[in-house]
PDB file of C-alpha atoms in Angstrom:
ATOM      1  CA  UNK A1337      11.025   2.372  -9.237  1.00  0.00           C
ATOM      2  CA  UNK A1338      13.066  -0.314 -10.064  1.00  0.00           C
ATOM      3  CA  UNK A1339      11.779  -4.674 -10.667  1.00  0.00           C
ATOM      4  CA  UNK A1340      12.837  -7.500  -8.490  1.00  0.00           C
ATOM      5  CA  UNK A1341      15.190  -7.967 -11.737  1.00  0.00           C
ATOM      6  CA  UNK A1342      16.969  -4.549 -11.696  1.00  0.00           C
ATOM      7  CA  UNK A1343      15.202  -2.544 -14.254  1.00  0.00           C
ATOM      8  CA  UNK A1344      13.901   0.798 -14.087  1.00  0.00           C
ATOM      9  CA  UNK A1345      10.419   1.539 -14.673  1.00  0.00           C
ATOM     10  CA  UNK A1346       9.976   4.960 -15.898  1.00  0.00           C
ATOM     11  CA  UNK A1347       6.196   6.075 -16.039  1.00  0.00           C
ATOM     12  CA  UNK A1348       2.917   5.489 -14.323  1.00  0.00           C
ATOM     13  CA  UNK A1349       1.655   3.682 -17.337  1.00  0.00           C
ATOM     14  CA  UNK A1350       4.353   1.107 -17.461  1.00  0.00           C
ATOM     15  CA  UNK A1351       3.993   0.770 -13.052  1.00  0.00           C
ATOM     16  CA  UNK A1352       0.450  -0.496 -13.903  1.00  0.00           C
ATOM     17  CA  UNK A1353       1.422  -2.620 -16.442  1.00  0.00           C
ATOM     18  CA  UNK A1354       3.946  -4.227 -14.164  1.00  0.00           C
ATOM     19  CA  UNK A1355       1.610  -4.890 -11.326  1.00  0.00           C
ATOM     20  CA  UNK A1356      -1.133  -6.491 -13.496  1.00  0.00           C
ATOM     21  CA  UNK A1357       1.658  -8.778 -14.965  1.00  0.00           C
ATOM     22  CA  UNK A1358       2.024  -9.687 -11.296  1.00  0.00           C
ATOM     23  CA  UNK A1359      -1.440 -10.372 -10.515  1.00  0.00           C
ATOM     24  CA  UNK A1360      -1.622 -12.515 -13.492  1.00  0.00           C
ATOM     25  CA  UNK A1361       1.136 -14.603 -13.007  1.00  0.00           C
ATOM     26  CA  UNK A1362      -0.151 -14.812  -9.018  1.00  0.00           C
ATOM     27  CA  UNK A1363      -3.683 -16.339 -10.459  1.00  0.00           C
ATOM     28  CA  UNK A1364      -2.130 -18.384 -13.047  1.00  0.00           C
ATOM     29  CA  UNK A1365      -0.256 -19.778 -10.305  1.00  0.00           C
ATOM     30  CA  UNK A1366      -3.253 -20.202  -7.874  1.00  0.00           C
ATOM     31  CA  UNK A1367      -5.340 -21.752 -10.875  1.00  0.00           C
ATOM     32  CA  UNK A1368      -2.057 -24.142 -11.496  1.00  0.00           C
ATOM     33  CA  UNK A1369      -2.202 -25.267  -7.725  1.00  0.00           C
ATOM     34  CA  UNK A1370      -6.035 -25.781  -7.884  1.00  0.00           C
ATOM     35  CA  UNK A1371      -6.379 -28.133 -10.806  1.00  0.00           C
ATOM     36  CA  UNK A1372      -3.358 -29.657  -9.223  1.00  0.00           C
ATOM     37  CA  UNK A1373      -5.718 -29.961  -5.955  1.00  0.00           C
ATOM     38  CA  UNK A1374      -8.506 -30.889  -7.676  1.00  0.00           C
ATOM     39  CA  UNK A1375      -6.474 -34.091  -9.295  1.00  0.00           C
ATOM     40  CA  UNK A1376      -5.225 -35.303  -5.991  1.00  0.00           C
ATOM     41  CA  UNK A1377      -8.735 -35.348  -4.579  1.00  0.00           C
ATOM     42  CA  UNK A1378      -9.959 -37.528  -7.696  1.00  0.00           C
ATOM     43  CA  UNK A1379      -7.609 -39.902  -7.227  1.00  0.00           C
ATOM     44  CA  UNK A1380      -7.993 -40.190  -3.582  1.00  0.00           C
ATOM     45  CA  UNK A1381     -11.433 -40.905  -4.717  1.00  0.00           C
ATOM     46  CA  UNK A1382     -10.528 -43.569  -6.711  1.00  0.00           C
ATOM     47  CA  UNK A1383      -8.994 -45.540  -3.701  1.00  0.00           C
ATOM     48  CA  UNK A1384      -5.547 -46.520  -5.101  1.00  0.00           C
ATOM     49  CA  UNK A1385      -3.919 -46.409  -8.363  1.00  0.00           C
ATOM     50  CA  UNK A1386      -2.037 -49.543  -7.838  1.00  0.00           C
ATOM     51  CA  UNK A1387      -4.949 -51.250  -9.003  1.00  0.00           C
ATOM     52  CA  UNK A1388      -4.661 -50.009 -12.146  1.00  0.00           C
ATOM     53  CA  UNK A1389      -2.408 -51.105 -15.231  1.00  0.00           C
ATOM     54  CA  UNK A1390      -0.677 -47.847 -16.630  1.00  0.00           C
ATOM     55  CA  UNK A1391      -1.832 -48.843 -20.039  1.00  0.00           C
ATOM     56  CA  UNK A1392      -5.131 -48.929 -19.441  1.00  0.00           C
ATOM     57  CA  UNK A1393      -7.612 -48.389 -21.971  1.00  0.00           C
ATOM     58  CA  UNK A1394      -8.020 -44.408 -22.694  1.00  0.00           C
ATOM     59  CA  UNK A1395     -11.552 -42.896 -21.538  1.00  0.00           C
ATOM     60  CA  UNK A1396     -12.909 -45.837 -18.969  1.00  0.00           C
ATOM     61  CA  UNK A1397     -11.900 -44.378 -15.753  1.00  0.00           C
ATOM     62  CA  UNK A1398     -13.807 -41.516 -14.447  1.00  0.00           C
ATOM     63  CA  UNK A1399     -10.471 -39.001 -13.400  1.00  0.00           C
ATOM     64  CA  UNK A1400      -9.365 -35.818 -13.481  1.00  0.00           C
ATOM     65  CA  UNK A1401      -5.881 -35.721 -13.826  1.00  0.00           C
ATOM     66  CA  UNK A1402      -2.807 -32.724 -14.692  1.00  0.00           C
ATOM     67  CA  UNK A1403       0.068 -33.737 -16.635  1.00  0.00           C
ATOM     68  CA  UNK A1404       2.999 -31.745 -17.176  1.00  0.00           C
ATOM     69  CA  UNK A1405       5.263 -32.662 -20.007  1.00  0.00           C
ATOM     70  CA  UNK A1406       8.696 -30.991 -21.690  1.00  0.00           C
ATOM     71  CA  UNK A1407      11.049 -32.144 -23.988  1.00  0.00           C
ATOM     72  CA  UNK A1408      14.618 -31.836 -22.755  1.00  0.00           C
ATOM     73  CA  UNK A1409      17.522 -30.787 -25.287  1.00  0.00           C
ATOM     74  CA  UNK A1410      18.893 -34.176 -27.268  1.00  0.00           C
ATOM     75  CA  UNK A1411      21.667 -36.100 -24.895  1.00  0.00           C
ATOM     76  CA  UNK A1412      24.477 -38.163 -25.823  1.00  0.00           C
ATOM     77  CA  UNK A1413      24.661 -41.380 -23.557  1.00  0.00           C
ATOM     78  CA  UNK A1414      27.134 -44.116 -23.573  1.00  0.00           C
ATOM     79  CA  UNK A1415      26.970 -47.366 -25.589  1.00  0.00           C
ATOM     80  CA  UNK A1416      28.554 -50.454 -25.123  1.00  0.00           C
ATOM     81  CA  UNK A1417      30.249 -49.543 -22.266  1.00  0.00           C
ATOM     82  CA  UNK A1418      33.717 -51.784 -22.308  1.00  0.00           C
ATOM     83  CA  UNK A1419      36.597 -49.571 -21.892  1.00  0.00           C
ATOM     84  CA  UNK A1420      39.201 -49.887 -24.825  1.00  0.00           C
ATOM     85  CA  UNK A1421      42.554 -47.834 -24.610  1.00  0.00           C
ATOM     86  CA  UNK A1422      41.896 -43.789 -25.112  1.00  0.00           C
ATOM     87  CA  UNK A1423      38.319 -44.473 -25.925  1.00  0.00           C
ATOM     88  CA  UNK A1424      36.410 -45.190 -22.735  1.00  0.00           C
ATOM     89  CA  UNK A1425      33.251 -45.336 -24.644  1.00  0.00           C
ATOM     90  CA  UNK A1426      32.839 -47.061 -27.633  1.00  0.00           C
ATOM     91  CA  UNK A1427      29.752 -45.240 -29.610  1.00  0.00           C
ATOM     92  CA  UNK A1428      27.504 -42.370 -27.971  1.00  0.00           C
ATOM     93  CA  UNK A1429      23.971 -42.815 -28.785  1.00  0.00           C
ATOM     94  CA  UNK A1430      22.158 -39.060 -29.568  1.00  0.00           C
ATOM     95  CA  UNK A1431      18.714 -39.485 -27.944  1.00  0.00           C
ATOM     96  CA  UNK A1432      15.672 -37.355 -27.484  1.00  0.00           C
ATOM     97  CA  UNK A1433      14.004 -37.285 -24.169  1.00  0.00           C
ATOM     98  CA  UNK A1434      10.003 -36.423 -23.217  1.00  0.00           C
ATOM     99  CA  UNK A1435       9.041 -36.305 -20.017  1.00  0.00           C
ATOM    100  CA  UNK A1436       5.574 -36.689 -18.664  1.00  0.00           C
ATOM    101  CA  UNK A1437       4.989 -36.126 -15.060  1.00  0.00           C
ATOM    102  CA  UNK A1438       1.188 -36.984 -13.458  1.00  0.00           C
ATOM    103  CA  UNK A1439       1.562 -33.614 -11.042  1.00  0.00           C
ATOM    104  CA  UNK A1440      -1.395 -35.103  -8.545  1.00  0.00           C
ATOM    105  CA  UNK A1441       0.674 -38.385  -7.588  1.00  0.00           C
ATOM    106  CA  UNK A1442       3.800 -36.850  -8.344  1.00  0.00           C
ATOM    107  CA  UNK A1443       5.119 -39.701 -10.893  1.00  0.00           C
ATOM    108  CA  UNK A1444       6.837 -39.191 -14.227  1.00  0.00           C
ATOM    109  CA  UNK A1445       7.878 -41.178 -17.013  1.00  0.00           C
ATOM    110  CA  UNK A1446      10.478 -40.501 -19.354  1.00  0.00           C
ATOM    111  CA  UNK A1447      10.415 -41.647 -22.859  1.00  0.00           C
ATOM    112  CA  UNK A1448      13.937 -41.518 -24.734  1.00  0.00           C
ATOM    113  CA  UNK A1449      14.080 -42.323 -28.407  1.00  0.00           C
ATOM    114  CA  UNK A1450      17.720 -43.212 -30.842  1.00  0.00           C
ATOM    115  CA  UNK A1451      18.337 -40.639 -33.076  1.00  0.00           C
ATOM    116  CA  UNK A1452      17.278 -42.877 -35.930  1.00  0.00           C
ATOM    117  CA  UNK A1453      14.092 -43.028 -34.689  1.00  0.00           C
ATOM    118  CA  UNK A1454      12.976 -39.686 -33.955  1.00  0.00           C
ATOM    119  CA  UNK A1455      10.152 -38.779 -34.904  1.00  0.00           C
ATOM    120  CA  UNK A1456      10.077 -34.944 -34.348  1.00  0.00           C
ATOM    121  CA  UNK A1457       8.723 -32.284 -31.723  1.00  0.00           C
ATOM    122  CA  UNK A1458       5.154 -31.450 -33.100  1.00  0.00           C
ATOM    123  CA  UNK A1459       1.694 -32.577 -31.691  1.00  0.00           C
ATOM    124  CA  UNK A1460       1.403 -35.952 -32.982  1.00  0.00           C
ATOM    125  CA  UNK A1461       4.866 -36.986 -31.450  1.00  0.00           C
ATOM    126  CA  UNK A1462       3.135 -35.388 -28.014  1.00  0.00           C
ATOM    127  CA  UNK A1463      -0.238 -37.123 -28.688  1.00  0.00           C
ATOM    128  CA  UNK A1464       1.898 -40.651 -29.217  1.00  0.00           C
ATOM    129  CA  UNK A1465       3.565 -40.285 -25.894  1.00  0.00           C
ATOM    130  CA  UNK A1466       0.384 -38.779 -23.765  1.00  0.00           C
ATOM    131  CA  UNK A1467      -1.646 -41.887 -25.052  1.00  0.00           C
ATOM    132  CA  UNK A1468       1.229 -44.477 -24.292  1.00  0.00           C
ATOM    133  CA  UNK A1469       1.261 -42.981 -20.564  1.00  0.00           C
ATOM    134  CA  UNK A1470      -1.683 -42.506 -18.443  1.00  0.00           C
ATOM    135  CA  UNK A1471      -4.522 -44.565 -15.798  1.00  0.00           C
ATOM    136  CA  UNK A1472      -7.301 -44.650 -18.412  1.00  0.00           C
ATOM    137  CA  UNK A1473      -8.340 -41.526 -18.489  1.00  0.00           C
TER     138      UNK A1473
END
């Protein structure tokens, strides 16, 4: 039998394995979409979100919301943009970029800090940007 990906499975054991790895993935999937669900209908709940400041206080608005949030690889983006001979760009600026996306609206922010001023990839770093972005909740 060979996977959607071209390799061969060789014993009965390994067929079973494959097919629960399936069905996992399937209800990880269906679990995904129903918390996804189940933050649309609290916000519809709500009424509107326009009503809300985005940096409202944390923990005074009854919600249930699903964020998703990555880091994307460090970027180089132009600086002072005034085109001078060979050089079309004076100075690139290295920056690290964090996205946060609300999955129930869908709306994302994307935070993007100067090299200078990173301050890493660990769980406070996450914590600092989840509590700088959200409706209050």
């Amino acid at each position: 039998m060979h996977t959607s990906s071209g390799t061969l499975i060789k014993n009965e054991e390994d067929i079973i394995k494959w097919h629960e790895h399936i069905q996992h993935a399937k209800d990880e999937r269906i679990q995904y979409k129903s918390d996804i669900l189940t933050a649309k209908q609290s916000i519809q709940a709500l009424g509107s979100l326009n009503n809300i400041a985005p940096n409202t206080t944390a923990n005074t608005i009854n919600l249930i919301l699903h964020f998703s949030f990555d880091y994307v690889q460090c970027i180089q983006i132009p600086h002072l943009v005034q085109q001078e001979g060979d050089i079309y760009f004076k100075t690139p600026i290295k920056v690290q970029v964090f996205g946060v996306c609300n999955d129930a609206i869908p709306q994302q922010v994307i935070f993007l800090n100067e090299e200078k001023y990173f301050v890493g990839k660990g769980p406070n770093a996450i914590h600092f940007y989840l509590a700088n972005y959200g409706y209050g909740a």
